[in-house]
Structure formats: structure tokens, C-alpha cells
Coordinates of C-alpha atoms in Angstrom, one line a residue:
Chain A
M1 CA 134.3 116.2 85.8
P2 CA 135.1 118.3 82.8
R3 CA 132.6 120.9 81.8
N4 CA 131.5 121.6 78.3
G5 CA 133.1 118.4 77.0
E6 CA 136.2 119.9 75.5
A7 CA 134.1 120.6 72.5
D8 CA 137.0 121.3 70.2
R9 CA 139.1 118.3 71.1
Q10 CA 139.3 115.9 68.1
P11 CA 142.5 113.9 68.5
A12 CA 141.8 111.5 65.7
R13 CA 141.8 113.2 62.4
R14 CA 138.3 113.4 60.9
V15 CA 138.0 112.2 57.3
R16 CA 135.2 114.0 55.4
D17 CA 136.2 113.2 51.8
P18 CA 133.8 110.6 50.4
A19 CA 136.5 109.1 48.1
E20 CA 138.9 108.7 51.0
L21 CA 136.1 107.2 53.2
A22 CA 135.3 104.8 50.3
E23 CA 138.9 103.6 50.4
V24 CA 138.7 103.1 54.1
A25 CA 135.4 101.1 53.6
L26 CA 137.1 98.9 51.0
R27 CA 140.0 98.1 53.3
L28 CA 137.4 97.2 56.0
R29 CA 135.6 94.9 53.7
R30 CA 138.9 93.1 52.8
K31 CA 139.6 92.8 56.5
V32 CA 136.1 91.2 57.1
I33 CA 137.0 88.4 54.7
E34 CA 140.4 88.1 56.2
L35 CA 139.0 87.8 59.8
V36 CA 136.3 85.3 59.0
A37 CA 138.1 83.1 56.5
P38 CA 140.1 81.1 59.1
T39 CA 136.9 80.1 60.9
G40 CA 135.2 79.2 57.6
Q41 CA 131.9 80.7 58.8
G42 CA 130.8 84.0 60.3
Y43 CA 129.2 87.4 60.1
V44 CA 130.4 88.2 56.6
Q45 CA 127.2 89.5 55.1
Q46 CA 126.4 92.0 57.9
G47 CA 130.0 93.1 57.9
L48 CA 130.3 93.8 54.2
G49 CA 126.9 95.5 54.4
A50 CA 127.8 97.8 57.2
A51 CA 131.3 98.7 56.1
D52 CA 130.4 102.1 54.7
L53 CA 128.4 103.0 57.8
F54 CA 131.3 102.0 60.1
A55 CA 133.8 103.9 58.0
V56 CA 131.7 107.0 58.2
L57 CA 131.0 106.6 61.9
Y58 CA 134.5 106.0 63.1
F59 CA 136.4 108.1 60.6
A60 CA 134.1 111.0 59.9
E61 CA 131.8 111.4 62.9
L62 CA 133.0 110.1 66.3
R63 CA 135.2 112.2 68.6
L64 CA 137.7 109.7 69.9
D65 CA 141.2 109.7 71.2
P66 CA 143.0 106.4 70.4
A67 CA 145.7 107.4 72.9
D68 CA 143.1 108.0 75.7
P69 CA 140.3 105.5 75.3
D70 CA 138.8 106.5 78.7
W71 CA 138.6 110.2 77.8
I72 CA 135.4 111.1 79.7
S73 CA 134.1 113.4 76.9
R74 CA 134.6 110.9 74.0
D75 CA 131.7 110.1 71.8
R76 CA 130.5 106.6 72.6
L77 CA 129.3 104.0 70.1
L78 CA 127.4 101.0 71.3
L79 CA 127.1 98.1 68.9
S80 CA 123.9 96.5 70.1
T81 CA 124.2 93.9 67.4
A82 CA 127.3 92.7 69.1
H83 CA 127.7 89.7 66.8
N84 CA 128.7 92.0 63.9
T85 CA 132.3 91.9 65.1
A86 CA 134.2 91.3 61.9
I87 CA 133.5 94.8 60.6
F88 CA 133.5 96.2 64.2
Y89 CA 137.0 94.9 65.0
A90 CA 138.3 95.7 61.6
T91 CA 137.2 99.3 62.0
L92 CA 138.6 99.6 65.5
A93 CA 141.9 98.3 64.3
E94 CA 141.9 100.5 61.2
R95 CA 141.2 103.6 63.4
G96 CA 144.0 102.6 65.9
L97 CA 141.6 101.9 68.7
V98 CA 142.8 98.3 69.2
P99 CA 146.1 96.9 68.1
A100 CA 146.0 95.7 64.5
D101 CA 147.8 92.5 65.3
A102 CA 145.6 91.6 68.3
I103 CA 142.4 91.1 66.2
A104 CA 144.2 88.2 64.4
G105 CA 143.0 86.3 67.5
Y106 CA 139.4 86.8 66.4
C107 CA 137.2 83.9 67.5
K108 CA 140.3 81.9 68.8
D109 CA 140.2 80.4 72.2
G110 CA 141.5 82.7 74.8
S111 CA 141.3 85.9 72.7
P112 CA 139.3 88.8 74.0
F113 CA 138.1 89.4 70.4
E114 CA 135.2 87.0 70.8
V115 CA 132.5 86.5 68.2
N116 CA 130.1 88.6 70.3
A117 CA 131.9 91.8 71.4
S118 CA 132.8 91.8 75.0
E119 CA 134.3 94.5 77.1
R120 CA 137.2 92.1 77.7
V121 CA 138.7 94.0 74.7
G122 CA 138.7 97.3 76.6
T123 CA 136.7 100.5 77.0
V124 CA 136.2 100.8 73.3
I125 CA 133.6 98.1 73.7
E126 CA 131.4 100.5 75.6
A127 CA 129.0 97.8 76.8
T128 CA 128.6 94.1 76.4
C129 CA 125.5 93.7 74.2
G130 CA 125.3 90.2 72.8
S131 CA 121.8 89.8 74.3
L132 CA 119.8 91.7 71.7
G133 CA 117.7 94.7 72.6
Q134 CA 119.8 96.2 75.3
G135 CA 122.2 98.7 73.7
L136 CA 119.7 101.6 73.4
S137 CA 118.9 101.6 77.1
V138 CA 122.6 101.7 78.0
G139 CA 123.0 104.6 75.6
I140 CA 120.2 106.5 77.2
G141 CA 121.9 106.1 80.6
M142 CA 125.2 107.5 79.1
A143 CA 123.3 110.3 77.3
L144 CA 121.6 111.3 80.6
A145 CA 124.9 111.2 82.5
A146 CA 126.6 113.4 79.8
R147 CA 123.7 115.8 79.9
R148 CA 123.9 116.1 83.7
R149 CA 127.6 116.8 83.7
G150 CA 127.2 119.4 80.9
D151 CA 129.4 117.3 78.5
S152 CA 129.0 117.7 74.8
A153 CA 129.8 114.0 74.3
R154 CA 127.4 112.3 71.9
I155 CA 126.1 108.7 72.2
Y156 CA 125.6 106.6 69.1
V157 CA 123.8 103.2 69.2
V158 CA 123.7 100.8 66.3
L159 CA 120.7 98.4 66.4
G160 CA 119.8 95.8 63.8
D161 CA 116.5 96.0 62.2
G162 CA 115.5 92.5 63.3
E163 CA 116.5 93.6 66.8
L164 CA 113.6 96.0 66.8
Q165 CA 111.5 92.9 67.6
E166 CA 112.8 93.0 71.1
G167 CA 110.4 94.8 73.4
Q168 CA 113.0 96.6 75.4
V169 CA 114.0 98.7 72.4
W170 CA 110.5 100.3 72.5
E171 CA 110.7 101.0 76.2
A172 CA 113.9 102.8 75.5
A173 CA 112.6 104.5 72.4
L174 CA 109.6 105.8 74.3
L175 CA 111.8 107.2 77.1
A176 CA 114.4 108.8 74.9
G177 CA 111.6 110.6 72.9
S178 CA 110.0 111.7 76.1
L179 CA 113.2 113.1 77.5
G180 CA 114.2 114.8 74.2
L181 CA 117.7 113.4 74.3
D182 CA 119.3 115.3 71.4
N183 CA 122.8 113.9 72.3
L184 CA 121.6 110.5 71.3
C185 CA 121.7 109.1 67.8
L186 CA 120.3 105.7 66.9
L187 CA 121.4 104.0 63.7
I188 CA 119.4 101.1 62.5
D189 CA 121.4 98.7 60.3
D190 CA 118.5 98.0 58.1
N191 CA 119.8 94.9 56.3
R192 CA 116.4 93.2 56.1
M193 CA 117.9 90.0 57.5
Q194 CA 117.6 88.0 60.7
V195 CA 118.5 84.4 61.6
E196 CA 115.5 82.9 59.9
G197 CA 115.7 85.0 56.8
H198 CA 114.1 88.2 55.6
V199 CA 112.6 90.2 58.4
D200 CA 109.3 90.5 56.7
T201 CA 108.9 86.7 56.8
V202 CA 109.5 86.7 60.5
V203 CA 107.8 89.8 61.9
K204 CA 107.2 92.9 59.7
L205 CA 108.9 96.1 60.8
E206 CA 107.8 98.8 58.4
P207 CA 107.5 101.7 58.7
I208 CA 110.5 101.9 60.9
A209 CA 111.2 105.6 60.6
G210 CA 107.5 106.3 61.1
K211 CA 107.4 104.4 64.3
F212 CA 110.2 106.5 65.7
A213 CA 108.6 109.6 64.4
S214 CA 105.5 108.8 66.4
F215 CA 107.8 108.3 69.5
G216 CA 109.1 111.8 69.3
W217 CA 112.3 111.2 67.4
A218 CA 113.8 113.1 64.5
Q219 CA 114.2 110.4 61.8
D220 CA 115.7 109.9 58.4
N221 CA 116.0 107.1 55.8
V222 CA 119.5 106.8 54.4
D223 CA 121.2 104.8 51.7
G224 CA 123.9 102.9 53.7
H225 CA 126.2 102.8 50.7
D226 CA 126.0 106.5 49.8
I227 CA 128.8 108.0 51.9
S228 CA 127.9 111.6 51.3
A229 CA 124.3 110.9 52.3
L230 CA 125.5 109.2 55.5
I231 CA 127.7 112.2 56.3
G232 CA 124.9 114.6 55.7
A233 CA 122.4 112.6 57.8
L234 CA 124.8 112.4 60.7
D235 CA 125.4 116.2 60.4
R236 CA 121.7 116.8 60.6
A237 CA 121.4 114.5 63.6
R238 CA 124.2 116.3 65.4
T239 CA 122.5 119.7 64.9
T240 CA 119.0 118.5 65.8
T241 CA 117.9 120.0 69.1
G242 CA 115.2 118.8 71.5
R243 CA 114.8 115.3 70.0
P244 CA 116.9 112.2 69.7
S245 CA 117.7 111.2 66.1
C246 CA 117.1 107.9 64.4
L247 CA 118.7 107.1 61.1
V248 CA 117.3 104.0 59.3
V249 CA 120.3 103.0 57.3
R250 CA 119.5 100.6 54.4
T251 CA 122.3 98.3 53.9
L252 CA 122.8 95.4 51.4
P253 CA 124.2 92.1 52.9
G254 CA 127.4 91.2 51.2
K255 CA 127.9 94.6 49.6
G256 CA 131.0 94.9 47.6
V257 CA 131.3 91.2 46.6
P258 CA 128.8 90.9 43.7
A259 CA 128.4 87.1 44.2
L260 CA 127.4 87.6 47.8
E261 CA 125.3 90.7 47.5
G262 CA 121.7 90.2 48.6
I263 CA 122.3 86.7 50.1
L264 CA 120.4 86.6 53.4
A265 CA 122.8 84.5 55.4
H266 CA 123.0 85.3 59.1
N267 CA 126.1 83.2 59.5
L268 CA 127.6 82.8 56.1
K269 CA 129.7 79.7 55.2
L270 CA 133.0 81.0 53.9
P271 CA 135.1 78.2 52.6
E272 CA 138.5 79.1 51.1
E273 CA 137.2 79.2 47.5
V274 CA 134.5 81.7 48.4
A275 CA 137.0 83.7 50.4
A276 CA 139.3 83.8 47.5
M277 CA 136.5 84.9 45.2
A278 CA 135.7 87.7 47.7
R279 CA 139.3 88.8 47.9
E280 CA 139.4 89.0 44.1
A281 CA 136.3 91.1 44.0
L282 CA 137.6 93.4 46.6
A283 CA 141.0 93.8 45.0
T284 CA 141.8 97.4 44.1
E285 CA 142.3 96.7 40.4
N286 CA 138.9 95.2 40.2
R287 CA 137.1 98.2 41.5
P288 CA 134.9 100.2 39.1
Chain B
M1 CA 101.1 87.1 115.2
T2 CA 97.5 88.2 115.4
P3 CA 95.7 88.4 112.1
A4 CA 95.2 92.0 111.0
A5 CA 91.9 93.3 109.6
P6 CA 91.7 93.6 105.8
Q7 CA 93.1 96.9 104.6
T8 CA 92.3 99.1 101.7
L9 CA 94.9 99.7 99.1
T10 CA 95.6 103.2 98.0
V11 CA 98.1 104.6 95.5
E12 CA 100.5 105.4 98.3
D13 CA 99.9 102.2 100.2
F14 CA 101.0 99.2 98.2
N15 CA 102.6 97.6 101.1
Q16 CA 100.1 97.3 103.9
R17 CA 101.3 100.5 105.4
G18 CA 98.9 102.2 107.8
A19 CA 98.6 99.1 110.1
A20 CA 100.2 101.1 112.8
A21 CA 98.6 104.2 114.4
A22 CA 101.6 106.5 113.8
P23 CA 103.0 107.1 110.3
A24 CA 106.0 104.9 109.8
R25 CA 109.4 106.3 109.2
K26 CA 111.0 106.1 105.8
F27 CA 114.2 104.5 106.9
Y28 CA 115.4 103.7 103.4
G29 CA 114.4 107.0 101.8
E30 CA 115.9 109.1 104.5
T31 CA 119.2 107.1 104.4
L32 CA 119.5 107.3 100.6
L33 CA 118.9 111.1 100.6
D34 CA 121.5 111.6 103.4
L35 CA 124.1 109.6 101.4
A36 CA 123.2 111.3 98.2
R37 CA 123.7 114.8 99.7
Q38 CA 127.2 113.7 100.6
D39 CA 128.0 111.8 97.4
P40 CA 127.2 113.6 94.1
R41 CA 127.8 110.3 92.2
I42 CA 124.5 108.9 93.5
V43 CA 121.5 109.0 91.1
C44 CA 118.1 107.6 91.8
L45 CA 115.9 105.7 89.3
T46 CA 112.4 104.6 89.7
A47 CA 109.8 102.8 87.5
D48 CA 106.6 104.5 88.5
L49 CA 106.9 103.4 92.2
T50 CA 108.4 106.5 93.7
I51 CA 106.4 106.7 96.9
P52 CA 106.2 103.0 97.6
T53 CA 110.0 102.9 97.3
E54 CA 110.4 106.0 99.6
T55 CA 112.3 107.8 96.8
D56 CA 109.9 110.7 96.9
L57 CA 112.3 112.2 99.5
F58 CA 115.1 112.1 96.9
R59 CA 112.9 113.3 94.1
D60 CA 111.8 116.4 96.1
A61 CA 115.3 117.3 97.4
L62 CA 117.5 116.4 94.4
P63 CA 115.3 116.4 91.3
E64 CA 118.3 116.9 88.9
R65 CA 119.6 113.5 90.0
F66 CA 116.2 111.7 90.0
H67 CA 115.1 109.8 87.0
Q68 CA 111.5 108.7 86.5
V69 CA 111.7 106.1 83.7
G70 CA 108.1 104.8 83.6
I71 CA 106.9 101.3 83.9
A72 CA 109.9 99.7 82.2
E73 CA 112.2 97.8 84.5
A74 CA 114.4 96.2 81.7
N75 CA 115.1 99.6 80.3
M76 CA 115.8 101.1 83.7
I77 CA 118.5 98.5 84.4
G78 CA 120.1 99.3 81.0
L79 CA 120.1 103.0 81.9
A80 CA 121.7 102.3 85.2
G81 CA 124.5 100.4 83.4
G82 CA 125.1 103.3 81.2
M83 CA 125.2 105.8 84.1
A84 CA 127.5 103.6 86.1
R85 CA 129.9 103.4 83.1
S86 CA 129.8 107.2 83.2
G87 CA 130.9 107.5 86.8
E88 CA 127.6 107.7 88.5
I89 CA 126.3 105.3 91.2
P90 CA 122.7 104.5 90.3
F91 CA 120.2 103.2 92.9
V92 CA 117.4 101.6 91.0
H93 CA 114.1 100.9 92.6
S94 CA 111.0 98.8 92.3
F95 CA 109.3 96.0 94.1
C96 CA 111.6 93.0 94.7
V97 CA 110.0 90.9 92.1
F98 CA 110.1 93.5 89.3
A99 CA 113.6 94.7 90.3
T100 CA 115.0 91.2 89.8
R101 CA 113.0 88.6 87.9
R102 CA 111.4 91.0 85.4
C103 CA 114.8 92.2 84.2
Y104 CA 117.1 89.3 85.0
D105 CA 119.0 89.2 81.7
Q106 CA 119.5 92.9 81.7
I107 CA 121.0 92.7 85.3
A108 CA 123.2 89.8 84.2
M109 CA 124.6 91.6 81.2
Q110 CA 124.5 95.3 82.0
V111 CA 125.2 95.2 85.8
A112 CA 126.7 91.9 87.0
Y113 CA 129.0 90.9 84.1
P114 CA 130.6 94.4 83.9
N115 CA 130.7 94.4 87.8
L116 CA 129.3 98.0 87.9
A117 CA 128.4 99.9 91.0
V118 CA 124.6 99.7 90.4
K119 CA 122.5 99.2 93.6
I120 CA 119.3 97.3 92.9
V121 CA 116.8 98.1 95.6
G122 CA 113.7 96.0 96.0
L123 CA 110.8 96.7 98.4
I124 CA 108.2 94.0 99.3
P125 CA 110.2 90.9 100.1
G126 CA 108.5 87.5 100.0
L127 CA 104.9 87.2 101.3
T128 CA 104.4 90.7 102.6
T129 CA 101.8 92.0 100.2
M130 CA 98.1 91.6 99.5
L131 CA 98.8 92.2 95.8
G132 CA 99.2 88.5 95.2
V133 CA 101.5 86.1 93.4
S134 CA 102.5 88.7 90.8
H135 CA 104.0 91.0 93.4
Q136 CA 105.5 88.4 95.8
A137 CA 109.2 87.9 95.4
T138 CA 110.0 84.4 96.6
D139 CA 112.8 83.6 94.2
D140 CA 114.7 87.0 94.1
I141 CA 117.5 85.9 96.5
A142 CA 118.0 82.8 94.4
L143 CA 118.2 84.7 91.2
M144 CA 120.6 87.3 92.5
R145 CA 122.8 84.8 94.3
A146 CA 123.3 83.0 91.0
L147 CA 124.9 86.0 89.3
P148 CA 128.7 86.3 89.6
N149 CA 129.9 89.6 91.1
M150 CA 126.5 90.2 92.8
T151 CA 126.3 91.0 96.5
V152 CA 122.9 90.2 98.2
I153 CA 121.8 91.9 101.4
E154 CA 118.6 91.6 103.4
P155 CA 118.6 93.5 106.7
S156 CA 116.6 92.2 109.5
G157 CA 114.0 94.9 109.3
P158 CA 113.4 98.6 108.7
A159 CA 115.5 99.9 111.6
A160 CA 118.4 97.9 110.2
V161 CA 118.1 99.4 106.8
P162 CA 120.3 102.4 107.1
A163 CA 123.4 100.4 107.9
A164 CA 122.6 98.1 105.0
V165 CA 122.3 101.0 102.5
R166 CA 125.6 102.4 103.7
A167 CA 127.2 99.0 103.3
A168 CA 125.8 98.7 99.8
L169 CA 127.2 102.1 98.8
A170 CA 130.6 101.4 100.3
H171 CA 130.9 98.3 98.2
D172 CA 132.3 99.1 94.8
G173 CA 130.2 96.7 92.8
P174 CA 126.7 95.5 92.2
V175 CA 124.4 95.0 95.1
Y176 CA 120.9 93.7 95.5
L177 CA 119.2 95.2 98.6
R178 CA 116.1 93.3 99.7
L179 CA 114.2 95.7 101.9
K180 CA 110.9 95.9 103.8
R181 CA 109.3 99.2 104.6
A182 CA 108.5 100.0 108.2
D183 CA 104.8 99.6 109.0
G184 CA 105.0 100.0 112.7
T185 CA 104.5 96.3 113.4
E186 CA 108.2 95.3 113.4
A187 CA 111.4 97.1 113.3
G188 CA 114.1 94.6 112.8
V189 CA 117.1 93.9 115.0
V190 CA 119.5 96.8 115.0
A191 CA 123.2 96.1 115.2
E192 CA 124.7 97.4 118.4
E193 CA 127.7 98.9 116.5
G194 CA 125.4 100.5 113.9
A195 CA 127.2 99.0 111.0
L196 CA 126.7 96.1 108.7
P197 CA 130.0 94.5 107.7
L198 CA 129.4 92.8 104.4
G199 CA 129.8 89.0 104.4
R200 CA 129.6 88.8 108.2
M201 CA 126.9 87.0 110.2
R202 CA 125.7 88.6 113.5
V203 CA 125.4 86.2 116.4
L204 CA 122.5 87.5 118.4
R205 CA 122.3 84.5 120.8
Q206 CA 125.2 82.0 121.2
P207 CA 124.4 78.4 120.2
G208 CA 123.3 75.9 122.9
E209 CA 122.7 72.5 121.4
G210 CA 121.7 74.0 118.1
L211 CA 121.3 77.1 115.9
L212 CA 118.7 79.1 114.0
L213 CA 120.0 81.1 111.1
A214 CA 117.8 83.7 109.6
C215 CA 117.6 86.8 107.3
G216 CA 115.1 89.6 107.0
M217 CA 111.9 89.4 109.0
M218 CA 112.6 85.9 110.0
V219 CA 115.3 87.1 112.4
E220 CA 112.8 88.4 114.8
A221 CA 110.7 85.3 114.3
S222 CA 113.7 83.1 115.0
L223 CA 114.4 85.0 118.3
A224 CA 110.8 84.2 119.3
A225 CA 111.3 80.6 118.2
A226 CA 114.4 80.3 120.4
D227 CA 112.3 81.6 123.3
I228 CA 109.7 78.9 122.6
L229 CA 112.3 76.2 122.5
A230 CA 114.1 77.6 125.6
A231 CA 110.8 77.2 127.5
E232 CA 110.9 73.5 126.6
G233 CA 114.5 73.2 127.8
I234 CA 116.0 73.3 124.3
A235 CA 118.8 76.0 124.1
V236 CA 119.5 77.2 120.5
G237 CA 121.4 80.2 119.3
V238 CA 120.1 82.8 116.8
V239 CA 122.2 84.3 114.0
D240 CA 121.2 87.1 111.7
V241 CA 122.7 86.6 108.2
P242 CA 122.2 90.0 106.5
T243 CA 124.6 89.2 103.7
L244 CA 123.2 86.3 101.7
K245 CA 126.1 86.5 99.3
P246 CA 129.0 86.3 100.0
L247 CA 127.9 84.0 102.8
D248 CA 130.1 84.2 106.0
P249 CA 132.2 81.0 106.0
E250 CA 132.4 81.2 109.8
I251 CA 128.8 79.9 109.8
A252 CA 130.4 76.5 109.2
T253 CA 132.6 76.9 112.3
L254 CA 129.7 78.0 114.4
A255 CA 127.6 75.1 113.3
S256 CA 130.2 72.5 113.7
G257 CA 129.4 69.9 116.4
L258 CA 125.8 71.2 116.9
R259 CA 122.9 68.8 117.1
A260 CA 120.8 70.7 114.5
V261 CA 120.8 73.8 112.4
V262 CA 117.6 75.4 111.0
T263 CA 117.4 78.2 108.5
A264 CA 114.5 80.6 108.2
E265 CA 113.7 83.0 105.3
N266 CA 110.8 84.8 103.8
H267 CA 111.7 83.3 100.5
S268 CA 111.6 80.0 98.7
I269 CA 113.5 77.2 100.4
I270 CA 115.2 76.8 97.0
G271 CA 118.2 79.0 96.3
G272 CA 118.1 81.3 99.2
L273 CA 119.6 81.3 102.7
G274 CA 118.7 77.7 103.4
S275 CA 120.4 76.5 100.2
A276 CA 123.4 78.7 100.7
V277 CA 123.9 77.4 104.3
A278 CA 123.4 73.8 103.2
E279 CA 126.0 74.2 100.4
L280 CA 128.5 75.7 102.9
L281 CA 127.9 73.0 105.6
M282 CA 128.2 70.1 103.2
E283 CA 131.3 71.4 101.6
S284 CA 132.8 72.1 105.0
G285 CA 132.1 68.6 106.2
V286 CA 129.7 69.7 109.0
R287 CA 127.4 66.9 110.0
T288 CA 124.3 68.0 111.8
G289 CA 120.5 67.8 111.7
F290 CA 119.3 70.3 109.1
S291 CA 116.1 71.8 107.9
R292 CA 114.9 74.9 106.1
V293 CA 112.0 77.1 106.9
G294 CA 110.7 79.1 103.9
V295 CA 108.1 79.0 101.2
R296 CA 108.1 75.3 100.3
D297 CA 108.3 75.4 96.5
V298 CA 104.8 76.7 95.9
F299 CA 103.2 79.9 94.6
A300 CA 101.3 81.8 97.4
E301 CA 98.4 84.2 97.1
G302 CA 97.4 87.7 98.1
G303 CA 96.6 88.2 101.8
T304 CA 97.7 90.0 104.9
T305 CA 101.2 89.2 106.1
P306 CA 100.1 87.5 109.3
Y307 CA 97.7 85.3 107.4
L308 CA 100.3 84.4 104.7
F309 CA 103.0 83.7 107.3
E310 CA 100.7 81.4 109.2
R311 CA 99.5 79.6 106.0
Y312 CA 103.0 79.2 104.5
G313 CA 104.8 78.2 107.7
L314 CA 106.9 81.3 108.3
T315 CA 106.0 81.8 112.0
A316 CA 108.0 81.5 115.2
E317 CA 106.0 78.4 116.0
A318 CA 106.8 76.9 112.6
I319 CA 110.5 77.5 113.1
A320 CA 110.4 75.9 116.6
K321 CA 108.5 72.9 115.2
T322 CA 111.0 72.5 112.4
Y323 CA 113.8 72.6 114.8
R324 CA 112.3 69.9 117.0
E325 CA 112.1 67.7 113.9
A326 CA 115.7 68.5 112.8
R327 CA 117.2 67.7 116.2
G328 CA 115.5 64.3 115.9
R329 CA 117.7 63.6 113.0
G330 CA 120.8 65.2 114.5

């Protein structure tokens, strides 16, 4: 096992310029529409909402080697909300971690690019997490293993806010706080939405950051569409010692397509006329 | 079996230990530690049951590879998945019921589906605890058998545990180990060759007119049942089936042409050894009298093991009686 995690290795160029990252996020949003449109329904709102977060995570933060997906010291990202695949696959393809043409099979029979991300795709799907509430536990196992082998690899876990209603999340949160796992960073995609609507109409979650603070975590509330703020929050998390970090990332469902913004649809219908409207809104010439 | 006197439970004594005069050996804990000293990939996880799962030996000797995760089995399974994906071989520990049913979806998604080398180790099989229905695992074999990629092992008793643990480690995939701690009252039937080949039955006594197939504690009971039947002039063989999954297909060959076959397990008659054997015999076209000895689709209650085995029909006499009935249909 390698020691010290080859701390300087960063094969994929890090993008730290907010303007360039915004361009990446725009391309990802277009890809979300492109991926879901053939099915006519899918995880559009979550994908558009998380595009800035995914752009920052995969292009500015994670240490990955597209040429060596099994690199032991890679940073790992676990998408516990494994249904948010349109943005996930779009990002992996944009970053060169999966073949760009392969994700055209999204949701088609026989394709490994299923609606819930499965490790059939490859190592880049670090665990199969469609059953909500499990990703943080797996991430803790990876963080403990990295710590034991003296590896500087960091573990990132993305949970949905509604997913916090799963009890296992709190078993994991309690343990990670107790262990002081500072190589673990939890990102809560706080889009205020779950299958039955607004999270507050199902089971109230606030204060999310306060809950994690009381469990021994460093925590921060971040505007999920402020790319500089996201970069800064991830920088602080990376340099926090002795505690795991939790970033509550407030995202707006449908972000980037004004007609869709704020619509709480877990599985949005996307007929061709809506897809066309979204493409129009996301066209470069229509950007502010 | 003679009923034992009621015993006092202590923190270290969840499993009716102390019935024997001499302290019982920690067959499991000693074996795991031996293996871990040789294989640095092995890590040990426990959910607040270190001493009752004999992992105190590991904790004291290899503390950097020991993880106390608290009373949170679902989380523990997730951790194990993450560790196995990082190149470690996690042995996770709890009582059988909490190691399986309590965290079934987590095992399915984070261990079985990715086919990871996670070894799930349960102590307290079936009706071997005074702690009652909450602590009695009577459906764990059924649950684990139903998972693709899962191997299920129940050795015949504490003395047969070391070979089972070595077999579990040697198998590159998920394993459920259903174990019983030694309490001095029974030791299990140790293989002459000292190994436990996965997926292979062990013929302890060749069939006469019929056959008793058993796993775990019921192996010794079946040997005693065969003696009872022999005294009546009925010759039956006895087979130890330590691997519940994959089941040895040679069982069908051995059972072919016999008057009757009876299975015996310290588990529900649904989904365990009896079900597995029935499935195999039917699909192999073996026609024979057949019956299952096990917990007959009921919840039990807390009590001493001899009392519960008597009450729920898990004794040698119950096996013999069941065989007599089965041969009447054979």
C-alpha cells in the first residue's frame, strides 16, 4: 500500500477559476436536459440544481486520475442520492471518467448507466447506493481504511436533505463525529425537495447544520450556486483537523432554466416542448 | 438433554456461558486472531458486543485494526463495505439476529451485490439464549441464503469453528458464519482432516435405509437420533452440512433410492437446511419420504437451551420420531 497518499499527484487539471467552472456547470445543465429528454421524465430538477456543486467537486476539488480509476489514493465521492444520475453521469463524462458516448445509453435497457447509479459502470461509482441512507456509512469505512494506511485520500459523500430522514445517517454521523474523521466531507444537497414535496411538509429537518454541530462535526451553510463560496467552503473543510466536515449546500431545483426554477418535482415530466424551452434557456447567447 | 438450572446473566455472559465447570475456550476469537496476525488485511468490527463475540482477544492484541462502532449494526455493515472496497477484509460481529435481520438491506446492497470479502459473523444461533425472541435467530439462514453471492456456513459446534473461519477467509466473497460459543456442554463434530471444504457435505455415518442431514448443533443430535433408531433396527446415515449455501449437489446422489430423508436444524423449517434440501431433491427427481426438524413457523421465548430444544422439538428423540413418520411415507 502506498504511504502518504502521493499527496502531490493531481493528474486531472484542477479548475479554480469561478468563470470557467460556471461554463462547466452550464455544459452540465445542457447535458442533463439532453440525457433526460429521450425518456420524457427524470431527475431534471435535482440535476439542474446540483450542477454547480458537481462542477466544483469534480473539477476543482477531487484528486482523480481518469487514466487510472482504481488509483488507491484517489479521492472518493459517494453519491448516496444515487438517483441523481443525469447530473452525475454528465459530470463523469465531462471530466473524462466515463466515455462521453457511453452515457447516451442512459436509462436504456442493457446499459450500465441505469437511473440509479450502479457500480456496473465501473469503479467511479464507488458504491451502489440507491437504497437511501447508506452512503455515509460506506464513506466512513473508506475514511477509516485511508487513515489506517496513512493515505491522504479524502472521502466525499453527497446526501440529499430528505435522505436525512433515514436513521442510518445518524448512526453514521454520530460515529464519524466520535472518531474525528477529518478526511471525511459530507455535502448535503439541500434542495428542500423529496418525493412527496417540500421536506418541511413531510418531516422537518432544520436546523441541519446545528444537528451536525451537536454531533461533533465542523459545519457550514453554503449557497450552492455561488461557485466561489463552494470553493471556499471545500477549502476550509480540507484544512479542518480533528473533525469531519458537513457542508449544507442550498440548491434550487431547476436552477438555470427560469421556468423550472423552484418547481418541486422529484421526477419531472420533460416532454419535448419543455426540453426545447430548457435548451433555449441554457443556450450561451441567452446567458446573462 | 437434562434441563439446566436457571442461570444469572452478566455483562460477559449473554450466552449461557458458565454452565460448565471449566472456562470454555474461545475457539472463534483465537482463530480470528491467529489469522489476523498472518493477514494484515483483516480488520475486526463489533457493535458493543466485543466479549460475547470473543473479539476481545483481537481488540487487545491488534487495537489499530479493531473498530468499536457502537450499537448500530446497519452503519457497521456500511463501514465494512467501504473497508472491503479499500482492500481490507472486515469481519463484522454481533448476535446472529442483529448481524442479519437488523441490517438486511445494508448487507444486500453494500456486501452481497458488490460481492465483497466481508465476513458477517453471528453468535447465538437459533434457540440458544435466555434473552428471548428478540435475540433468537430462527430466520437468519433463510435471509442470508436468499442473497446472491452469499455463502452461508454453520459448523457443527465450537470445536469445528476454526476450520469454518479459515474457509470463510479463504473464500473471496461475502460469507455469513453462524457460530455457537463453547459452553462446555457440547463441542461439535470435528472433521478428521481439520478442514472445511466449502460446498461439501461431510458423511459421518453412511446411509442404511435412510438419512439424517443436519447443520450446527443438530449434527450431534442427529448422531444420537441415529443411535436411537439403530437400537430399533432402523439403520440411517448421518450427514453434516456445514455449508448451507452453496449446498452440496451430491446430497441428491446420496439420498437417491433411500426410504426417507430427514433434515434437522436449529432454525425455522422455512428457508434453511430443510428447504434447501427439499429444493435440491425435488429438482433432482429424488423420490423419498421427507420431513424437516426445526422451529415450526413459530416465535419461541426465552429459556435455557435444553428447555427450548425440548419444547420446540429439536432433540434427538424428536428427530428419531420424525424419521419414523417420514419412513412411513417413503
